[in-house]
Structure formats: structure tokens, C-alpha cells
């Protein structure tokens, strides 16, 4: 299995693989991505195949900075303001695609918009620099499953499907980027994520609404059941059954679970976000009949954490 510690030499090899049209998993500050040259339709096909991802669900294109992003999308003042405030970082902007962007149609699922993000991670940035390519990269998991926040998670999800898996250790944010569409008068929040809604509102100077999930084209990736472990989840648990595993938050931790993982004993939402997906994955492997989850405050990053938990809990 080609898991390589992300040394300079390994990054160079990974860049060459991307240029050759192969797919490579790499770390970002949010989650691990499964990358391909966004201009190469054949390479992008491999990403969809490896993830078993529906073709109607477009990918985020990773770029080094705003300058590069402007070759693929039209930025208005609002988009520029958001990019300046949060890039490099965990914000993806959905913008009007430049007609001559050169990005493969499959990346954007045939839409006339494109999602762009400049990752705040040295390894991801080194790959972008070395390849000089726009890199399309969804999270490196099978479609519908929990996003990987560690190289071992990528191996568990995709095995040897990527030509290479660059190991850069655990992802510090642990939640996917926040996705905001800026195509009309009012920006729309398409996906809650690592940048809390309030931080975006503070930059915009007004509130921002979450897209209606029933509008499929608005947010094609917001499939109801997502981020899902195999074990059923029970949310807002204040007690626990002996056959349940427990995902806890804060000091109110019910006793008697088969196994317990506490996302943050200190009740810190940033720490909880970082630990969320790894915690779900670990409890999924305990053989418990259910995973009970204690309540998590629905503010700041808690909004995105609860969004992921609700989707993970949706019945099959
Ligand atoms: O943090 C992240 O965003 C990670 C890392 C690897 O950068 N990537 C990630 O990609 O989470 P993915 O494919 O798992 O999620 C991309 C989301 C989906 O919900 C997709 O529908 C949405 O972005 N998206 C992409 N292009 C879009 C577009 N043109 N219009 C609306 N939504 C779009
Ligand atoms: Mg994903």
C-alpha cells in the first residue's frame, strides 16, 4: 500500500502522479482529500469511481490563492471579501465558472458554477505549487461515509485505489470546509463546516441563510444520509444502555457504556470538531449495538457538528 510520510521527496512523487493523471490522497486542515488534476476528465473519473460517488455531485477545486482562483471563477466584491478573510482556510466558495476555465465538466457536474478553496495546509499547498494544477478533491472516503481525518482512515476507506496516500498526520480542524455560494445578490450557506456561520456573518455584516436542503441543485452534496458509520446512532442521549458505545461531550458523561469516547471533556467545540470523525470511526468498530451521543450545544462550531451527527443518524 503506497502510504508515504509526506516528505519533500514523497510530495514530489505525489505531484508527478497527479500530473500523470493518477489520483492521490493528501491531508488538508479539514479532512483528507482524494485529488485529481481538475483539467483531466479521465483522472476525475477515477475519483468518482473510487468513491462510488454520484456524478451529479460536483467536486471542490483546490487552488493556492485568490489569484489562481480568479482564472477559474468570477469574483465579485463579496466573494473577494470572503476569500480575503478566510483564505487560505476552510471556506469553499461556489462562484460563476469562467467560460474558458479549462476545468473538466465532470468536476462541476455540468453546472455553470464552481466550488473553489485555498487550503491552509503546508502539504496541500506544496502539492499545488509543485503540480501548478487546479486539484479537484472531495473527501477521501467512500460516498456517504465518514470523512477521513487521518491517513489510516483513508486506507480503511479506499485501500489501494489511490496511487499514493500522503500521510501528514491528523487533520487539525476535523470538519469539512464551510461552503458558501456567491452567485447572486445574497450569499447562501450551502454547507455548515469548519468556519462557523457567525464568523462569515461578521465579515459580511449581515446574517446568512442556510440553503433549503430540498433544492437539490443548490447543494447537490447535502444528501440526507451522509457521514455515516455502520452502527446506528442515538442523539441527545442523557443515559446509556450497557450494549451502547458512548460519544460524550463535556463533563455530563452518563456511566455504564461499553466504551466511551469524550470529544472534549473541557466542553470545547473546536476540540470536539477535531475529534468527531475519528471518534465515530473508533466507536463504530467496538461491536456496540448503538452509539449514544450526548447533547452538543448548537452554537458556533456546534452547528456543524450537530449537522454531521444528524446526517450520520438518518436511518438507512
Ligand atoms: O474540507 C473540504 O471541503 C474537503 C477537503 C478535501 O477540501 N473536501 C470536501 O469535498 O469536503 P466533498 O466533495 O466531500 O464536498 C464538496 C461539497 C459537496 O457538498 C458538493 O455538493 C459541494 O461541495 N459543491 C461542489 N461544487 C458545487 C457547486 N458548483 N455548487 C454547489 N455545491 C457544490
Ligand atoms: Mg465528502
PDB file of C-alpha atoms in Angstrom, residues 20-292:
ATOM      1  CA  UNK A  20       0.328  11.775 -14.963  1.00  0.00           C
ATOM      2  CA  UNK A  21      -3.432  11.623 -14.339  1.00  0.00           C
ATOM      3  CA  UNK A  22      -3.409   9.417 -11.255  1.00  0.00           C
ATOM      4  CA  UNK A  23      -5.355  10.032  -8.042  1.00  0.00           C
ATOM      5  CA  UNK A  24      -3.606  10.857  -4.777  1.00  0.00           C
ATOM      6  CA  UNK A  25      -4.933  11.219  -1.225  1.00  0.00           C
ATOM      7  CA  UNK A  26      -3.451  14.100   0.751  1.00  0.00           C
ATOM      8  CA  UNK A  27      -4.082  15.938   4.017  1.00  0.00           C
ATOM      9  CA  UNK A  28      -5.699  19.341   4.360  1.00  0.00           C
ATOM     10  CA  UNK A  29      -6.536  21.223   7.548  1.00  0.00           C
ATOM     11  CA  UNK A  30     -10.143  19.963   7.339  1.00  0.00           C
ATOM     12  CA  UNK A  31     -10.101  16.334   6.195  1.00  0.00           C
ATOM     13  CA  UNK A  32      -8.041  14.204   3.790  1.00  0.00           C
ATOM     14  CA  UNK A  33      -8.873  14.806   0.133  1.00  0.00           C
ATOM     15  CA  UNK A  34      -8.736  12.469  -2.846  1.00  0.00           C
ATOM     16  CA  UNK A  35      -7.125  14.623  -5.503  1.00  0.00           C
ATOM     17  CA  UNK A  36      -7.005  14.642  -9.285  1.00  0.00           C
ATOM     18  CA  UNK A  37      -5.975  17.123 -11.962  1.00  0.00           C
ATOM     19  CA  UNK A  38      -9.195  19.118 -12.365  1.00  0.00           C
ATOM     20  CA  UNK A  39      -8.442  19.673 -16.066  1.00  0.00           C
ATOM     21  CA  UNK A  40      -8.159  15.963 -16.798  1.00  0.00           C
ATOM     22  CA  UNK A  41     -11.611  14.378 -17.204  1.00  0.00           C
ATOM     23  CA  UNK A  42     -10.172  10.868 -17.170  1.00  0.00           C
ATOM     24  CA  UNK A  43      -8.360  11.466 -13.874  1.00  0.00           C
ATOM     25  CA  UNK A  44     -11.509  12.974 -12.351  1.00  0.00           C
ATOM     26  CA  UNK A  45     -13.481   9.898 -13.455  1.00  0.00           C
ATOM     27  CA  UNK A  46     -11.153   7.822 -11.280  1.00  0.00           C
ATOM     28  CA  UNK A  47     -12.095   9.933  -8.240  1.00  0.00           C
ATOM     29  CA  UNK A  48     -15.824   9.362  -8.790  1.00  0.00           C
ATOM     30  CA  UNK A  49     -15.216   5.642  -9.334  1.00  0.00           C
ATOM     31  CA  UNK A  50     -13.022   5.181  -6.239  1.00  0.00           C
ATOM     32  CA  UNK A  51     -15.586   6.912  -4.028  1.00  0.00           C
ATOM     33  CA  UNK A  52     -18.605   5.418  -5.807  1.00  0.00           C
ATOM     34  CA  UNK A  53     -19.824   8.994  -5.887  1.00  0.00           C
ATOM     35  CA  UNK A  54     -22.919  10.025  -7.837  1.00  0.00           C
ATOM     36  CA  UNK A  55     -21.972  12.025 -10.916  1.00  0.00           C
ATOM     37  CA  UNK A  56     -24.422  14.805 -10.067  1.00  0.00           C
ATOM     38  CA  UNK A  57     -22.383  15.745  -7.001  1.00  0.00           C
ATOM     39  CA  UNK A  58     -19.686  18.256  -8.013  1.00  0.00           C
ATOM     40  CA  UNK A  59     -16.177  18.479  -6.517  1.00  0.00           C
ATOM     41  CA  UNK A  60     -14.278  21.309  -4.828  1.00  0.00           C
ATOM     42  CA  UNK A  61     -11.275  22.576  -6.776  1.00  0.00           C
ATOM     43  CA  UNK A  62      -8.234  23.423  -4.651  1.00  0.00           C
ATOM     44  CA  UNK A  63      -6.090  26.404  -5.566  1.00  0.00           C
ATOM     45  CA  UNK A  64      -3.148  28.138  -3.881  1.00  0.00           C
ATOM     46  CA  UNK A  65      -4.764  31.585  -3.548  1.00  0.00           C
ATOM     47  CA  UNK A  66      -7.252  34.147  -4.895  1.00  0.00           C
ATOM     48  CA  UNK A  67      -5.036  34.965  -7.874  1.00  0.00           C
ATOM     49  CA  UNK A  68      -5.203  31.387  -9.115  1.00  0.00           C
ATOM     50  CA  UNK A  69      -8.897  31.123  -8.236  1.00  0.00           C
ATOM     51  CA  UNK A  70      -9.761  34.084 -10.468  1.00  0.00           C
ATOM     52  CA  UNK A  71      -8.677  32.148 -13.553  1.00  0.00           C
ATOM     53  CA  UNK A  72     -11.496  29.662 -12.879  1.00  0.00           C
ATOM     54  CA  UNK A  73     -14.284  31.785 -11.402  1.00  0.00           C
ATOM     55  CA  UNK A  74     -15.720  35.300 -11.356  1.00  0.00           C
ATOM     56  CA  UNK A  75     -15.240  37.064  -8.017  1.00  0.00           C
ATOM     57  CA  UNK A  76     -17.490  39.953  -7.084  1.00  0.00           C
ATOM     58  CA  UNK A  77     -16.787  42.230  -4.100  1.00  0.00           C
ATOM     59  CA  UNK A  78     -18.496  39.885  -1.653  1.00  0.00           C
ATOM     60  CA  UNK A  79     -16.589  36.843  -2.875  1.00  0.00           C
ATOM     61  CA  UNK A  80     -13.326  38.736  -2.691  1.00  0.00           C
ATOM     62  CA  UNK A  81     -14.088  39.926   0.824  1.00  0.00           C
ATOM     63  CA  UNK A  82     -14.782  36.359   1.983  1.00  0.00           C
ATOM     64  CA  UNK A  83     -11.691  34.944   0.280  1.00  0.00           C
ATOM     65  CA  UNK A  84      -9.533  37.677   1.804  1.00  0.00           C
ATOM     66  CA  UNK A  85     -10.924  36.989   5.247  1.00  0.00           C
ATOM     67  CA  UNK A  86     -10.737  33.196   5.208  1.00  0.00           C
ATOM     68  CA  UNK A  87      -8.145  32.029   2.660  1.00  0.00           C
ATOM     69  CA  UNK A  88      -6.086  30.081   2.983  1.00  0.00           C
ATOM     70  CA  UNK A  89      -8.582  28.251   5.144  1.00  0.00           C
ATOM     71  CA  UNK A  90     -11.666  26.062   5.451  1.00  0.00           C
ATOM     72  CA  UNK A  91     -14.098  28.064   3.318  1.00  0.00           C
ATOM     73  CA  UNK A  92     -15.237  26.906  -0.131  1.00  0.00           C
ATOM     74  CA  UNK A  93     -16.795  29.493  -2.425  1.00  0.00           C
ATOM     75  CA  UNK A  94     -19.287  28.490  -5.123  1.00  0.00           C
ATOM     76  CA  UNK A  95     -18.952  31.099  -7.864  1.00  0.00           C
ATOM     77  CA  UNK A  96     -19.828  31.608 -11.540  1.00  0.00           C
ATOM     78  CA  UNK A  97     -17.410  29.479 -13.562  1.00  0.00           C
ATOM     79  CA  UNK A  98     -15.236  31.266 -16.136  1.00  0.00           C
ATOM     80  CA  UNK A  99     -16.318  30.075 -19.572  1.00  0.00           C
ATOM     81  CA  UNK A 100     -12.712  29.249 -20.519  1.00  0.00           C
ATOM     82  CA  UNK A 101     -11.766  27.771 -17.158  1.00  0.00           C
ATOM     83  CA  UNK A 102     -10.383  24.576 -18.671  1.00  0.00           C
ATOM     84  CA  UNK A 103     -11.873  22.636 -15.753  1.00  0.00           C
ATOM     85  CA  UNK A 104     -13.368  19.268 -16.756  1.00  0.00           C
ATOM     86  CA  UNK A 105     -17.184  19.379 -16.874  1.00  0.00           C
ATOM     87  CA  UNK A 106     -17.416  16.345 -14.630  1.00  0.00           C
ATOM     88  CA  UNK A 107     -15.801  18.335 -11.783  1.00  0.00           C
ATOM     89  CA  UNK A 108     -18.697  20.792 -11.717  1.00  0.00           C
ATOM     90  CA  UNK A 109     -21.316  18.169 -12.652  1.00  0.00           C
ATOM     91  CA  UNK A 110     -22.164  20.265 -15.691  1.00  0.00           C
ATOM     92  CA  UNK A 111     -23.163  23.301 -13.582  1.00  0.00           C
ATOM     93  CA  UNK A 112     -22.165  26.816 -14.577  1.00  0.00           C
ATOM     94  CA  UNK A 113     -20.739  27.347 -11.090  1.00  0.00           C
ATOM     95  CA  UNK A 114     -17.543  26.047  -9.500  1.00  0.00           C
ATOM     96  CA  UNK A 115     -16.541  25.453  -5.863  1.00  0.00           C
ATOM     97  CA  UNK A 116     -13.055  26.736  -5.001  1.00  0.00           C
ATOM     98  CA  UNK A 117     -10.937  26.593  -1.885  1.00  0.00           C
ATOM     99  CA  UNK A 118      -7.378  27.541  -0.902  1.00  0.00           C
ATOM    100  CA  UNK A 119      -6.382  25.052   1.804  1.00  0.00           C
ATOM    101  CA  UNK A 120      -4.403  26.174   4.832  1.00  0.00           C
ATOM    102  CA  UNK A 121      -2.068  23.203   4.946  1.00  0.00           C
ATOM    103  CA  UNK A 122       1.618  23.072   4.019  1.00  0.00           C
ATOM    104  CA  UNK A 123       1.401  19.688   2.277  1.00  0.00           C
ATOM    105  CA  UNK A 124      -1.670  20.612   0.217  1.00  0.00           C
ATOM    106  CA  UNK A 125      -0.046  23.916  -0.719  1.00  0.00           C
ATOM    107  CA  UNK A 126       3.217  22.162  -1.659  1.00  0.00           C
ATOM    108  CA  UNK A 127       1.285  19.836  -3.995  1.00  0.00           C
ATOM    109  CA  UNK A 128      -0.458  22.790  -5.629  1.00  0.00           C
ATOM    110  CA  UNK A 129       2.854  24.551  -6.113  1.00  0.00           C
ATOM    111  CA  UNK A 130       4.694  21.509  -7.424  1.00  0.00           C
ATOM    112  CA  UNK A 131       1.949  20.494  -9.896  1.00  0.00           C
ATOM    113  CA  UNK A 132       0.883  24.012 -10.907  1.00  0.00           C
ATOM    114  CA  UNK A 133      -2.537  22.401 -11.394  1.00  0.00           C
ATOM    115  CA  UNK A 134      -6.023  23.011 -10.038  1.00  0.00           C
ATOM    116  CA  UNK A 135      -6.676  19.942  -7.865  1.00  0.00           C
ATOM    117  CA  UNK A 136     -10.216  18.596  -7.614  1.00  0.00           C
ATOM    118  CA  UNK A 137     -10.537  16.836  -4.278  1.00  0.00           C
ATOM    119  CA  UNK A 138     -13.539  15.513  -2.441  1.00  0.00           C
ATOM    120  CA  UNK A 139     -13.071  13.991   0.992  1.00  0.00           C
ATOM    121  CA  UNK A 140     -11.150  10.700   0.671  1.00  0.00           C
ATOM    122  CA  UNK A 141     -13.953   8.404   1.831  1.00  0.00           C
ATOM    123  CA  UNK A 142     -16.492   6.179   0.102  1.00  0.00           C
ATOM    124  CA  UNK A 143     -19.536   8.212  -0.772  1.00  0.00           C
ATOM    125  CA  UNK A 144     -21.897   8.571   2.206  1.00  0.00           C
ATOM    126  CA  UNK A 145     -19.315   7.503   4.767  1.00  0.00           C
ATOM    127  CA  UNK A 146     -17.384   9.330   7.486  1.00  0.00           C
ATOM    128  CA  UNK A 147     -14.697  11.714   6.185  1.00  0.00           C
ATOM    129  CA  UNK A 148     -11.093  10.698   6.961  1.00  0.00           C
ATOM    130  CA  UNK A 149      -9.092  12.842   9.355  1.00  0.00           C
ATOM    131  CA  UNK A 150      -6.051  10.559   9.425  1.00  0.00           C
ATOM    132  CA  UNK A 151      -4.108   8.574   6.797  1.00  0.00           C
ATOM    133  CA  UNK A 152      -5.205   5.280   8.404  1.00  0.00           C
ATOM    134  CA  UNK A 153      -8.846   6.297   7.803  1.00  0.00           C
ATOM    135  CA  UNK A 154      -8.078   6.784   4.108  1.00  0.00           C
ATOM    136  CA  UNK A 155      -6.602   3.293   3.949  1.00  0.00           C
ATOM    137  CA  UNK A 156      -9.728   1.883   5.634  1.00  0.00           C
ATOM    138  CA  UNK A 157     -11.964   3.696   3.115  1.00  0.00           C
ATOM    139  CA  UNK A 158     -10.105   3.390  -0.160  1.00  0.00           C
ATOM    140  CA  UNK A 159      -7.402   0.738   0.281  1.00  0.00           C
ATOM    141  CA  UNK A 160      -5.038   0.816  -2.678  1.00  0.00           C
ATOM    142  CA  UNK A 161      -7.345   2.729  -5.038  1.00  0.00           C
ATOM    143  CA  UNK A 162      -5.291   5.949  -4.758  1.00  0.00           C
ATOM    144  CA  UNK A 163      -1.903   5.772  -6.489  1.00  0.00           C
ATOM    145  CA  UNK A 164      -0.499   7.205  -3.283  1.00  0.00           C
ATOM    146  CA  UNK A 165      -1.653   8.299   0.179  1.00  0.00           C
ATOM    147  CA  UNK A 166       0.413  11.131   1.631  1.00  0.00           C
ATOM    148  CA  UNK A 167       0.482  10.822   5.407  1.00  0.00           C
ATOM    149  CA  UNK A 168       0.589  14.216   7.087  1.00  0.00           C
ATOM    150  CA  UNK A 169      -0.806  13.131  10.450  1.00  0.00           C
ATOM    151  CA  UNK A 170      -4.231  14.039  11.842  1.00  0.00           C
ATOM    152  CA  UNK A 171      -6.191  16.985  10.425  1.00  0.00           C
ATOM    153  CA  UNK A 172      -6.391  19.875  12.887  1.00  0.00           C
ATOM    154  CA  UNK A 173      -9.902  21.076  12.010  1.00  0.00           C
ATOM    155  CA  UNK A 174     -11.548  17.693  11.564  1.00  0.00           C
ATOM    156  CA  UNK A 175     -14.665  19.050   9.810  1.00  0.00           C
ATOM    157  CA  UNK A 176     -15.072  19.791   6.103  1.00  0.00           C
ATOM    158  CA  UNK A 177     -14.976  23.340   4.816  1.00  0.00           C
ATOM    159  CA  UNK A 178     -17.987  25.607   5.063  1.00  0.00           C
ATOM    160  CA  UNK A 179     -19.495  26.063   1.578  1.00  0.00           C
ATOM    161  CA  UNK A 180     -20.920  29.467   0.612  1.00  0.00           C
ATOM    162  CA  UNK A 181     -22.449  30.290  -2.762  1.00  0.00           C
ATOM    163  CA  UNK A 182     -21.857  33.827  -4.023  1.00  0.00           C
ATOM    164  CA  UNK A 183     -23.605  33.940  -7.379  1.00  0.00           C
ATOM    165  CA  UNK A 184     -26.342  36.499  -6.841  1.00  0.00           C
ATOM    166  CA  UNK A 185     -27.221  39.396  -4.591  1.00  0.00           C
ATOM    167  CA  UNK A 186     -27.269  37.421  -1.356  1.00  0.00           C
ATOM    168  CA  UNK A 187     -24.675  34.825  -0.405  1.00  0.00           C
ATOM    169  CA  UNK A 188     -26.137  31.459   0.624  1.00  0.00           C
ATOM    170  CA  UNK A 189     -24.712  28.947   3.074  1.00  0.00           C
ATOM    171  CA  UNK A 190     -24.722  25.570   1.269  1.00  0.00           C
ATOM    172  CA  UNK A 191     -22.911  23.511   3.896  1.00  0.00           C
ATOM    173  CA  UNK A 192     -22.096  24.155   7.541  1.00  0.00           C
ATOM    174  CA  UNK A 193     -18.449  23.458   8.245  1.00  0.00           C
ATOM    175  CA  UNK A 194     -15.192  24.421   9.878  1.00  0.00           C
ATOM    176  CA  UNK A 195     -15.769  28.171   9.597  1.00  0.00           C
ATOM    177  CA  UNK A 196     -18.702  28.908  11.940  1.00  0.00           C
ATOM    178  CA  UNK A 197     -21.671  30.760  10.437  1.00  0.00           C
ATOM    179  CA  UNK A 198     -21.168  33.709  12.822  1.00  0.00           C
ATOM    180  CA  UNK A 199     -17.625  34.345  11.547  1.00  0.00           C
ATOM    181  CA  UNK A 200     -18.929  34.621   7.996  1.00  0.00           C
ATOM    182  CA  UNK A 201     -21.756  36.881   9.117  1.00  0.00           C
ATOM    183  CA  UNK A 202     -19.280  39.115  10.925  1.00  0.00           C
ATOM    184  CA  UNK A 203     -17.306  39.623   7.706  1.00  0.00           C
ATOM    185  CA  UNK A 204     -20.435  40.170   5.594  1.00  0.00           C
ATOM    186  CA  UNK A 205     -22.053  42.445   8.135  1.00  0.00           C
ATOM    187  CA  UNK A 206     -25.382  40.638   7.871  1.00  0.00           C
ATOM    188  CA  UNK A 207     -26.874  37.230   8.538  1.00  0.00           C
ATOM    189  CA  UNK A 208     -26.621  34.388   6.046  1.00  0.00           C
ATOM    190  CA  UNK A 209     -29.298  31.768   5.461  1.00  0.00           C
ATOM    191  CA  UNK A 210     -28.743  28.035   5.090  1.00  0.00           C
ATOM    192  CA  UNK A 211     -29.879  26.731   1.686  1.00  0.00           C
ATOM    193  CA  UNK A 212     -33.078  24.809   1.554  1.00  0.00           C
ATOM    194  CA  UNK A 213     -31.969  21.172   1.514  1.00  0.00           C
ATOM    195  CA  UNK A 214     -34.912  20.205  -0.664  1.00  0.00           C
ATOM    196  CA  UNK A 215     -33.484  22.242  -3.517  1.00  0.00           C
ATOM    197  CA  UNK A 216     -31.185  19.583  -4.998  1.00  0.00           C
ATOM    198  CA  UNK A 217     -29.272  21.813  -7.398  1.00  0.00           C
ATOM    199  CA  UNK A 218     -28.485  24.352  -4.699  1.00  0.00           C
ATOM    200  CA  UNK A 219     -26.445  21.904  -2.732  1.00  0.00           C
ATOM    201  CA  UNK A 220     -26.118  18.589  -4.504  1.00  0.00           C
ATOM    202  CA  UNK A 221     -23.779  17.111  -1.912  1.00  0.00           C
ATOM    203  CA  UNK A 222     -26.077  17.645   1.017  1.00  0.00           C
ATOM    204  CA  UNK A 223     -27.504  14.157   0.764  1.00  0.00           C
ATOM    205  CA  UNK A 224     -29.578  13.421   3.817  1.00  0.00           C
ATOM    206  CA  UNK A 225     -27.736  10.329   4.948  1.00  0.00           C
ATOM    207  CA  UNK A 226     -24.057  11.082   4.974  1.00  0.00           C
ATOM    208  CA  UNK A 227     -21.026  10.879   7.234  1.00  0.00           C
ATOM    209  CA  UNK A 228     -22.440   7.576   8.380  1.00  0.00           C
ATOM    210  CA  UNK A 229     -20.894   4.804  10.465  1.00  0.00           C
ATOM    211  CA  UNK A 230     -22.368   1.268  10.176  1.00  0.00           C
ATOM    212  CA  UNK A 231     -23.601   1.345  13.774  1.00  0.00           C
ATOM    213  CA  UNK A 232     -26.878   3.233  14.363  1.00  0.00           C
ATOM    214  CA  UNK A 233     -26.678   6.492  16.293  1.00  0.00           C
ATOM    215  CA  UNK A 234     -28.911   7.740  19.107  1.00  0.00           C
ATOM    216  CA  UNK A 235     -28.625  11.502  19.516  1.00  0.00           C
ATOM    217  CA  UNK A 236     -29.211  13.741  22.563  1.00  0.00           C
ATOM    218  CA  UNK A 237     -28.712  10.801  24.908  1.00  0.00           C
ATOM    219  CA  UNK A 238     -28.720  11.608  28.616  1.00  0.00           C
ATOM    220  CA  UNK A 239     -28.347   7.982  29.684  1.00  0.00           C
ATOM    221  CA  UNK A 240     -26.728   4.924  28.187  1.00  0.00           C
ATOM    222  CA  UNK A 241     -27.584   1.234  27.726  1.00  0.00           C
ATOM    223  CA  UNK A 242     -24.995  -1.467  28.512  1.00  0.00           C
ATOM    224  CA  UNK A 243     -24.819  -2.536  24.852  1.00  0.00           C
ATOM    225  CA  UNK A 244     -24.203   1.018  23.663  1.00  0.00           C
ATOM    226  CA  UNK A 245     -20.976   2.865  22.989  1.00  0.00           C
ATOM    227  CA  UNK A 246     -20.954   6.486  24.096  1.00  0.00           C
ATOM    228  CA  UNK A 247     -19.772   9.607  22.312  1.00  0.00           C
ATOM    229  CA  UNK A 248     -19.730  12.232  25.039  1.00  0.00           C
ATOM    230  CA  UNK A 249     -19.131  15.968  25.263  1.00  0.00           C
ATOM    231  CA  UNK A 250     -18.248  17.863  28.417  1.00  0.00           C
ATOM    232  CA  UNK A 251     -18.411  16.611  31.950  1.00  0.00           C
ATOM    233  CA  UNK A 252     -22.028  15.349  31.893  1.00  0.00           C
ATOM    234  CA  UNK A 253     -20.981  11.842  30.925  1.00  0.00           C
ATOM    235  CA  UNK A 254     -23.501   9.065  31.666  1.00  0.00           C
ATOM    236  CA  UNK A 255     -21.834   5.953  33.098  1.00  0.00           C
ATOM    237  CA  UNK A 256     -22.155   2.318  32.070  1.00  0.00           C
ATOM    238  CA  UNK A 257     -21.390   2.359  28.337  1.00  0.00           C
ATOM    239  CA  UNK A 258     -19.493  -0.438  26.631  1.00  0.00           C
ATOM    240  CA  UNK A 259     -16.846   2.093  25.589  1.00  0.00           C
ATOM    241  CA  UNK A 260     -16.779   5.853  25.915  1.00  0.00           C
ATOM    242  CA  UNK A 261     -15.002   8.493  23.865  1.00  0.00           C
ATOM    243  CA  UNK A 262     -15.277  12.067  25.072  1.00  0.00           C
ATOM    244  CA  UNK A 263     -14.963  14.622  22.275  1.00  0.00           C
ATOM    245  CA  UNK A 264     -13.926  17.309  24.750  1.00  0.00           C
ATOM    246  CA  UNK A 265     -14.073  16.956  28.500  1.00  0.00           C
ATOM    247  CA  UNK A 266     -13.475  20.707  28.730  1.00  0.00           C
ATOM    248  CA  UNK A 267     -16.587  21.310  26.611  1.00  0.00           C
ATOM    249  CA  UNK A 268     -14.538  22.984  23.877  1.00  0.00           C
ATOM    250  CA  UNK A 269     -16.310  22.836  20.481  1.00  0.00           C
ATOM    251  CA  UNK A 270     -13.090  23.324  18.492  1.00  0.00           C
ATOM    252  CA  UNK A 271     -11.545  20.306  20.191  1.00  0.00           C
ATOM    253  CA  UNK A 272     -14.776  18.337  19.701  1.00  0.00           C
ATOM    254  CA  UNK A 273     -14.798  19.101  15.953  1.00  0.00           C
ATOM    255  CA  UNK A 274     -11.229  17.863  15.621  1.00  0.00           C
ATOM    256  CA  UNK A 275     -12.090  14.593  17.367  1.00  0.00           C
ATOM    257  CA  UNK A 276     -15.551  13.956  15.900  1.00  0.00           C
ATOM    258  CA  UNK A 277     -14.904  11.742  12.870  1.00  0.00           C
ATOM    259  CA  UNK A 278     -12.097   9.738  14.466  1.00  0.00           C
ATOM    260  CA  UNK A 279     -14.356   9.182  17.491  1.00  0.00           C
ATOM    261  CA  UNK A 280     -17.261   7.958  15.374  1.00  0.00           C
ATOM    262  CA  UNK A 281     -14.946   5.663  13.437  1.00  0.00           C
ATOM    263  CA  UNK A 282     -13.415   4.161  16.598  1.00  0.00           C
ATOM    264  CA  UNK A 283     -16.807   3.558  18.241  1.00  0.00           C
ATOM    265  CA  UNK A 284     -18.096   2.014  15.010  1.00  0.00           C
ATOM    266  CA  UNK A 285     -15.519  -0.732  15.495  1.00  0.00           C
ATOM    267  CA  UNK A 286     -16.414  -1.661  19.069  1.00  0.00           C
ATOM    268  CA  UNK A 287     -19.268  -4.012  18.103  1.00  0.00           C
ATOM    269  CA  UNK A 288     -21.729  -1.956  20.168  1.00  0.00           C
ATOM    270  CA  UNK A 289     -25.321  -2.236  19.002  1.00  0.00           C
ATOM    271  CA  UNK A 290     -25.717   1.545  19.026  1.00  0.00           C
ATOM    272  CA  UNK A 291     -23.689   4.704  19.532  1.00  0.00           C
ATOM    273  CA  UNK A 292     -25.328   7.074  22.022  1.00  0.00           C
TER     274      UNK A 292
END
